[in-house]
Amino acid sequence: VRLAPSLIFPISVLASFGIMEFSRNFRIKPAIIVAAIIFLSFPSLIGYNLWLQKSIRTAGVFAFMPEDDYQALLYLKDLPDGRVLSSLNYGVFIPYYTGKSAMLFSGRPYQGLLYEVNNASSTFYSPGTSLDERKKIIDKYEIKYVFVGSREDVGLPENLVKIRDGRARIYKVA
């Protein structure tokens, strides 16, 4: 799997020799063969696109976020460095938009540390979690900022100070 990107060029060169040999044997222009390959690959490209869209919709992750959530991420980018706690819906966006470390989203059933981290994030944002348990999660993972998206409603411990208000909120650990 790790070699796959480095094999693309050599395989392409070998394929070009195959196309040239095929075109000589059957007296077909190489450009027509390449056009046929491209045309025949369209169904798989469309199928992959449909599969990818379905995967995003069914993974519990929203592909498009509200404008206020996006603006909150940009606000977070300008803050001093620190680990960010967010729900699994936003975790994947934190490093990309802010450059900060985050407890990342995972739609896959990981084991070990990744499972523990994702479970902690899910527990933090679960409505039945006590404020003491939320504080323990913040302390355990050395969280500096807590991101609460516009689609979330969660009670927070007293040691958090709101530094951005709006539909999406950002809190700093005091």
PDB file of C-alpha atoms in Angstrom, residues 3-171:
ATOM      1  CA  LEU A   3       4.492   1.643  -2.541  1.00  0.00           C
ATOM      2  CA  ALA A   4       1.385   2.400  -4.589  1.00  0.00           C
ATOM      3  CA  PRO A   5       2.154   6.095  -5.293  1.00  0.00           C
ATOM      4  CA  SER A   6       5.695   5.293  -6.390  1.00  0.00           C
ATOM      5  CA  LEU A   7       4.449   2.591  -8.759  1.00  0.00           C
ATOM      6  CA  ILE A   8       2.076   4.833 -10.716  1.00  0.00           C
ATOM      7  CA  PHE A   9       4.718   6.248 -13.060  1.00  0.00           C
ATOM      8  CA  PRO A  10       6.465   2.957 -13.927  1.00  0.00           C
ATOM      9  CA  ILE A  11       3.138   1.222 -14.521  1.00  0.00           C
ATOM     10  CA  SER A  12       2.010   4.121 -16.716  1.00  0.00           C
ATOM     11  CA  VAL A  13       5.175   3.832 -18.804  1.00  0.00           C
ATOM     12  CA  LEU A  14       4.636   0.096 -19.211  1.00  0.00           C
ATOM     13  CA  ALA A  15       0.987   0.707 -20.127  1.00  0.00           C
ATOM     14  CA  SER A  16       2.048   3.195 -22.808  1.00  0.00           C
ATOM     15  CA  PHE A  17       4.215   0.499 -24.405  1.00  0.00           C
ATOM     16  CA  GLY A  18       1.217  -1.825 -24.303  1.00  0.00           C
ATOM     17  CA  ILE A  19      -0.990   0.783 -25.939  1.00  0.00           C
ATOM     18  CA  MET A  20       1.591   1.383 -28.682  1.00  0.00           C
ATOM     19  CA  GLU A  21       1.917  -2.366 -29.341  1.00  0.00           C
ATOM     20  CA  PHE A  22      -1.863  -2.792 -29.379  1.00  0.00           C
ATOM     21  CA  SER A  23      -2.254   0.135 -31.805  1.00  0.00           C
ATOM     22  CA  ARG A  24       0.372  -1.341 -34.170  1.00  0.00           C
ATOM     23  CA  ASN A  25      -1.196  -4.826 -34.110  1.00  0.00           C
ATOM     24  CA  PHE A  26      -4.754  -3.608 -34.733  1.00  0.00           C
ATOM     25  CA  ARG A  27      -3.907  -0.465 -36.762  1.00  0.00           C
ATOM     26  CA  ILE A  28      -5.720   1.872 -34.403  1.00  0.00           C
ATOM     27  CA  LYS A  29      -4.386   5.309 -33.501  1.00  0.00           C
ATOM     28  CA  PRO A  30      -3.053   5.435 -29.906  1.00  0.00           C
ATOM     29  CA  ALA A  31      -5.143   8.560 -29.242  1.00  0.00           C
ATOM     30  CA  ILE A  32      -8.326   6.585 -29.978  1.00  0.00           C
ATOM     31  CA  ILE A  33      -7.258   3.848 -27.542  1.00  0.00           C
ATOM     32  CA  VAL A  34      -6.541   6.406 -24.819  1.00  0.00           C
ATOM     33  CA  ALA A  35      -9.907   8.115 -25.482  1.00  0.00           C
ATOM     34  CA  ALA A  36     -11.644   4.720 -25.213  1.00  0.00           C
ATOM     35  CA  ILE A  37      -9.901   4.017 -21.881  1.00  0.00           C
ATOM     36  CA  ILE A  38     -11.003   7.398 -20.535  1.00  0.00           C
ATOM     37  CA  PHE A  39     -14.565   6.916 -21.790  1.00  0.00           C
ATOM     38  CA  LEU A  40     -14.803   3.421 -20.304  1.00  0.00           C
ATOM     39  CA  SER A  41     -13.519   4.653 -16.924  1.00  0.00           C
ATOM     40  CA  PHE A  42     -16.368   7.188 -16.500  1.00  0.00           C
ATOM     41  CA  PRO A  43     -18.823   4.668 -14.949  1.00  0.00           C
ATOM     42  CA  SER A  44     -16.319   3.743 -12.232  1.00  0.00           C
ATOM     43  CA  LEU A  45     -15.574   7.434 -11.535  1.00  0.00           C
ATOM     44  CA  ILE A  46     -19.290   8.161 -11.215  1.00  0.00           C
ATOM     45  CA  GLY A  47     -19.787   5.077  -9.033  1.00  0.00           C
ATOM     46  CA  TYR A  48     -16.923   6.104  -6.745  1.00  0.00           C
ATOM     47  CA  ASN A  49     -18.325   9.622  -6.432  1.00  0.00           C
ATOM     48  CA  LEU A  50     -21.750   8.264  -5.487  1.00  0.00           C
ATOM     49  CA  TRP A  51     -20.196   5.871  -2.969  1.00  0.00           C
ATOM     50  CA  LEU A  52     -18.133   8.689  -1.429  1.00  0.00           C
ATOM     51  CA  GLN A  53     -21.180  10.948  -1.065  1.00  0.00           C
ATOM     52  CA  LYS A  54     -23.160   8.127   0.526  1.00  0.00           C
ATOM     53  CA  SER A  55     -20.277   7.373   2.912  1.00  0.00           C
ATOM     54  CA  ILE A  56     -20.169  10.971   4.110  1.00  0.00           C
ATOM     55  CA  ARG A  57     -23.936  11.089   4.639  1.00  0.00           C
ATOM     56  CA  THR A  58     -24.043   7.829   6.590  1.00  0.00           C
ATOM     57  CA  ALA A  59     -20.885   8.320   8.692  1.00  0.00           C
ATOM     58  CA  GLY A  60     -22.557  10.840  10.981  1.00  0.00           C
ATOM     59  CA  VAL A  61     -20.283  13.608   9.740  1.00  0.00           C
ATOM     60  CA  PHE A  62     -21.645  16.630   7.972  1.00  0.00           C
ATOM     61  CA  ALA A  63     -19.766  17.556   4.835  1.00  0.00           C
ATOM     62  CA  PHE A  64     -20.834  21.193   4.997  1.00  0.00           C
ATOM     63  CA  MET A  65     -20.725  23.232   8.152  1.00  0.00           C
ATOM     64  CA  PRO A  66     -22.727  26.341   8.987  1.00  0.00           C
ATOM     65  CA  GLU A  67     -21.035  29.690   8.398  1.00  0.00           C
ATOM     66  CA  ASP A  68     -20.798  30.491  12.117  1.00  0.00           C
ATOM     67  CA  ASP A  69     -18.962  27.228  12.785  1.00  0.00           C
ATOM     68  CA  TYR A  70     -16.506  28.056  10.013  1.00  0.00           C
ATOM     69  CA  GLN A  71     -15.968  31.567  11.408  1.00  0.00           C
ATOM     70  CA  ALA A  72     -15.391  30.085  14.872  1.00  0.00           C
ATOM     71  CA  LEU A  73     -12.697  27.809  13.447  1.00  0.00           C
ATOM     72  CA  LEU A  74     -11.009  30.810  11.830  1.00  0.00           C
ATOM     73  CA  TYR A  75     -11.202  32.652  15.161  1.00  0.00           C
ATOM     74  CA  LEU A  76      -9.592  29.643  16.851  1.00  0.00           C
ATOM     75  CA  LYS A  77      -6.749  29.783  14.331  1.00  0.00           C
ATOM     76  CA  ASP A  78      -5.611  33.176  15.640  1.00  0.00           C
ATOM     77  CA  LEU A  79      -5.431  32.040  19.279  1.00  0.00           C
ATOM     78  CA  PRO A  80      -2.202  30.842  20.932  1.00  0.00           C
ATOM     79  CA  ASP A  81      -1.376  27.165  20.427  1.00  0.00           C
ATOM     80  CA  GLY A  82      -3.106  24.552  22.523  1.00  0.00           C
ATOM     81  CA  ARG A  83      -5.009  21.279  22.211  1.00  0.00           C
ATOM     82  CA  VAL A  84      -8.651  21.633  21.175  1.00  0.00           C
ATOM     83  CA  LEU A  85     -11.477  19.406  22.347  1.00  0.00           C
ATOM     84  CA  SER A  86     -14.398  19.163  19.964  1.00  0.00           C
ATOM     85  CA  SER A  87     -17.089  16.677  19.151  1.00  0.00           C
ATOM     86  CA  LEU A  88     -16.329  14.017  16.574  1.00  0.00           C
ATOM     87  CA  ASN A  89     -18.223  16.115  13.999  1.00  0.00           C
ATOM     88  CA  TYR A  90     -15.678  18.929  14.156  1.00  0.00           C
ATOM     89  CA  GLY A  91     -12.464  17.152  15.162  1.00  0.00           C
ATOM     90  CA  VAL A  92     -11.398  16.444  11.604  1.00  0.00           C
ATOM     91  CA  PHE A  93     -11.664  20.134  10.700  1.00  0.00           C
ATOM     92  CA  ILE A  94      -9.653  21.526  13.646  1.00  0.00           C
ATOM     93  CA  PRO A  95      -6.105  20.740  12.408  1.00  0.00           C
ATOM     94  CA  TYR A  96      -6.935  21.692   8.823  1.00  0.00           C
ATOM     95  CA  TYR A  97      -8.494  25.090   9.514  1.00  0.00           C
ATOM     96  CA  THR A  98      -6.609  26.080  12.674  1.00  0.00           C
ATOM     97  CA  GLY A  99      -3.273  24.292  12.655  1.00  0.00           C
ATOM     98  CA  LYS A 100      -3.909  23.196  16.238  1.00  0.00           C
ATOM     99  CA  SER A 101      -3.922  19.670  17.600  1.00  0.00           C
ATOM    100  CA  ALA A 102      -7.310  18.130  18.270  1.00  0.00           C
ATOM    101  CA  MET A 103      -9.006  14.973  19.371  1.00  0.00           C
ATOM    102  CA  LEU A 104      -9.762  13.763  15.874  1.00  0.00           C
ATOM    103  CA  PHE A 105     -12.892  12.361  14.283  1.00  0.00           C
ATOM    104  CA  SER A 106     -12.935   8.709  13.479  1.00  0.00           C
ATOM    105  CA  GLY A 107     -15.828   6.900  11.895  1.00  0.00           C
ATOM    106  CA  ARG A 108     -13.949   3.603  12.215  1.00  0.00           C
ATOM    107  CA  PRO A 109     -13.884   1.231  15.189  1.00  0.00           C
ATOM    108  CA  TYR A 110     -10.297   1.707  16.374  1.00  0.00           C
ATOM    109  CA  GLN A 111      -8.725  -0.032  19.328  1.00  0.00           C
ATOM    110  CA  GLY A 112      -6.330   1.213  21.959  1.00  0.00           C
ATOM    111  CA  LEU A 113      -5.499   4.905  22.277  1.00  0.00           C
ATOM    112  CA  LEU A 114      -7.565   6.042  19.279  1.00  0.00           C
ATOM    113  CA  TYR A 115     -10.606   4.273  20.677  1.00  0.00           C
ATOM    114  CA  GLU A 116      -9.981   5.816  24.086  1.00  0.00           C
ATOM    115  CA  VAL A 117      -9.607   9.342  22.687  1.00  0.00           C
ATOM    116  CA  ASN A 118     -12.717   9.095  20.503  1.00  0.00           C
ATOM    117  CA  ASN A 119     -14.660   7.587  23.369  1.00  0.00           C
ATOM    118  CA  ALA A 120     -13.558  10.454  25.643  1.00  0.00           C
ATOM    119  CA  SER A 121     -14.713  13.010  23.082  1.00  0.00           C
ATOM    120  CA  SER A 122     -18.066  11.255  22.687  1.00  0.00           C
ATOM    121  CA  THR A 123     -18.448  11.027  26.462  1.00  0.00           C
ATOM    122  CA  PHE A 124     -17.660  14.734  26.911  1.00  0.00           C
ATOM    123  CA  TYR A 125     -20.399  15.795  24.485  1.00  0.00           C
ATOM    124  CA  SER A 126     -22.936  13.222  25.686  1.00  0.00           C
ATOM    125  CA  PRO A 127     -25.943  14.819  27.466  1.00  0.00           C
ATOM    126  CA  GLY A 128     -25.731  12.385  30.415  1.00  0.00           C
ATOM    127  CA  THR A 129     -22.114  13.158  31.313  1.00  0.00           C
ATOM    128  CA  SER A 130     -21.568  14.936  34.633  1.00  0.00           C
ATOM    129  CA  LEU A 131     -19.626  18.205  34.871  1.00  0.00           C
ATOM    130  CA  ASP A 132     -16.988  16.478  37.026  1.00  0.00           C
ATOM    131  CA  GLU A 133     -16.434  13.822  34.379  1.00  0.00           C
ATOM    132  CA  ARG A 134     -16.103  16.530  31.711  1.00  0.00           C
ATOM    133  CA  LYS A 135     -13.511  18.322  33.857  1.00  0.00           C
ATOM    134  CA  LYS A 136     -11.550  15.059  34.238  1.00  0.00           C
ATOM    135  CA  ILE A 137     -11.464  14.633  30.449  1.00  0.00           C
ATOM    136  CA  ILE A 138     -10.176  18.209  30.024  1.00  0.00           C
ATOM    137  CA  ASP A 139      -7.447  17.599  32.604  1.00  0.00           C
ATOM    138  CA  LYS A 140      -6.466  14.153  31.310  1.00  0.00           C
ATOM    139  CA  TYR A 141      -5.907  15.298  27.729  1.00  0.00           C
ATOM    140  CA  GLU A 142      -4.453  18.713  28.655  1.00  0.00           C
ATOM    141  CA  ILE A 143      -7.129  20.585  26.739  1.00  0.00           C
ATOM    142  CA  LYS A 144      -6.672  24.341  26.319  1.00  0.00           C
ATOM    143  CA  TYR A 145      -9.766  25.122  24.197  1.00  0.00           C
ATOM    144  CA  VAL A 146     -13.222  23.589  23.939  1.00  0.00           C
ATOM    145  CA  PHE A 147     -15.139  24.018  20.677  1.00  0.00           C
ATOM    146  CA  VAL A 148     -18.932  23.772  20.853  1.00  0.00           C
ATOM    147  CA  GLY A 149     -20.534  23.841  17.422  1.00  0.00           C
ATOM    148  CA  SER A 150     -23.827  25.465  16.497  1.00  0.00           C
ATOM    149  CA  ARG A 151     -25.565  22.074  16.427  1.00  0.00           C
ATOM    150  CA  GLU A 152     -24.427  21.127  19.922  1.00  0.00           C
ATOM    151  CA  ASP A 153     -25.696  21.891  23.392  1.00  0.00           C
ATOM    152  CA  VAL A 154     -23.556  20.780  26.300  1.00  0.00           C
ATOM    153  CA  GLY A 155     -23.158  21.795  29.934  1.00  0.00           C
ATOM    154  CA  LEU A 156     -19.599  22.848  30.699  1.00  0.00           C
ATOM    155  CA  PRO A 157     -17.482  22.921  33.888  1.00  0.00           C
ATOM    156  CA  GLU A 158     -16.921  26.218  35.687  1.00  0.00           C
ATOM    157  CA  ASN A 159     -13.211  26.340  34.829  1.00  0.00           C
ATOM    158  CA  LEU A 160     -14.028  27.306  31.230  1.00  0.00           C
ATOM    159  CA  VAL A 161     -14.152  30.917  30.097  1.00  0.00           C
ATOM    160  CA  LYS A 162     -16.117  31.781  26.969  1.00  0.00           C
ATOM    161  CA  ILE A 163     -13.834  33.603  24.525  1.00  0.00           C
ATOM    162  CA  ARG A 164     -16.081  33.495  21.469  1.00  0.00           C
ATOM    163  CA  ASP A 165     -19.834  33.762  21.541  1.00  0.00           C
ATOM    164  CA  GLY A 166     -22.272  33.042  18.775  1.00  0.00           C
ATOM    165  CA  ARG A 167     -24.020  29.932  17.545  1.00  0.00           C
ATOM    166  CA  ALA A 168     -20.609  28.215  17.670  1.00  0.00           C
ATOM    167  CA  ARG A 169     -18.741  28.931  20.881  1.00  0.00           C
ATOM    168  CA  ILE A 170     -15.133  28.616  21.994  1.00  0.00           C
ATOM    169  CA  TYR A 171     -14.094  28.263  25.617  1.00  0.00           C
TER     170      TYR A 171
END
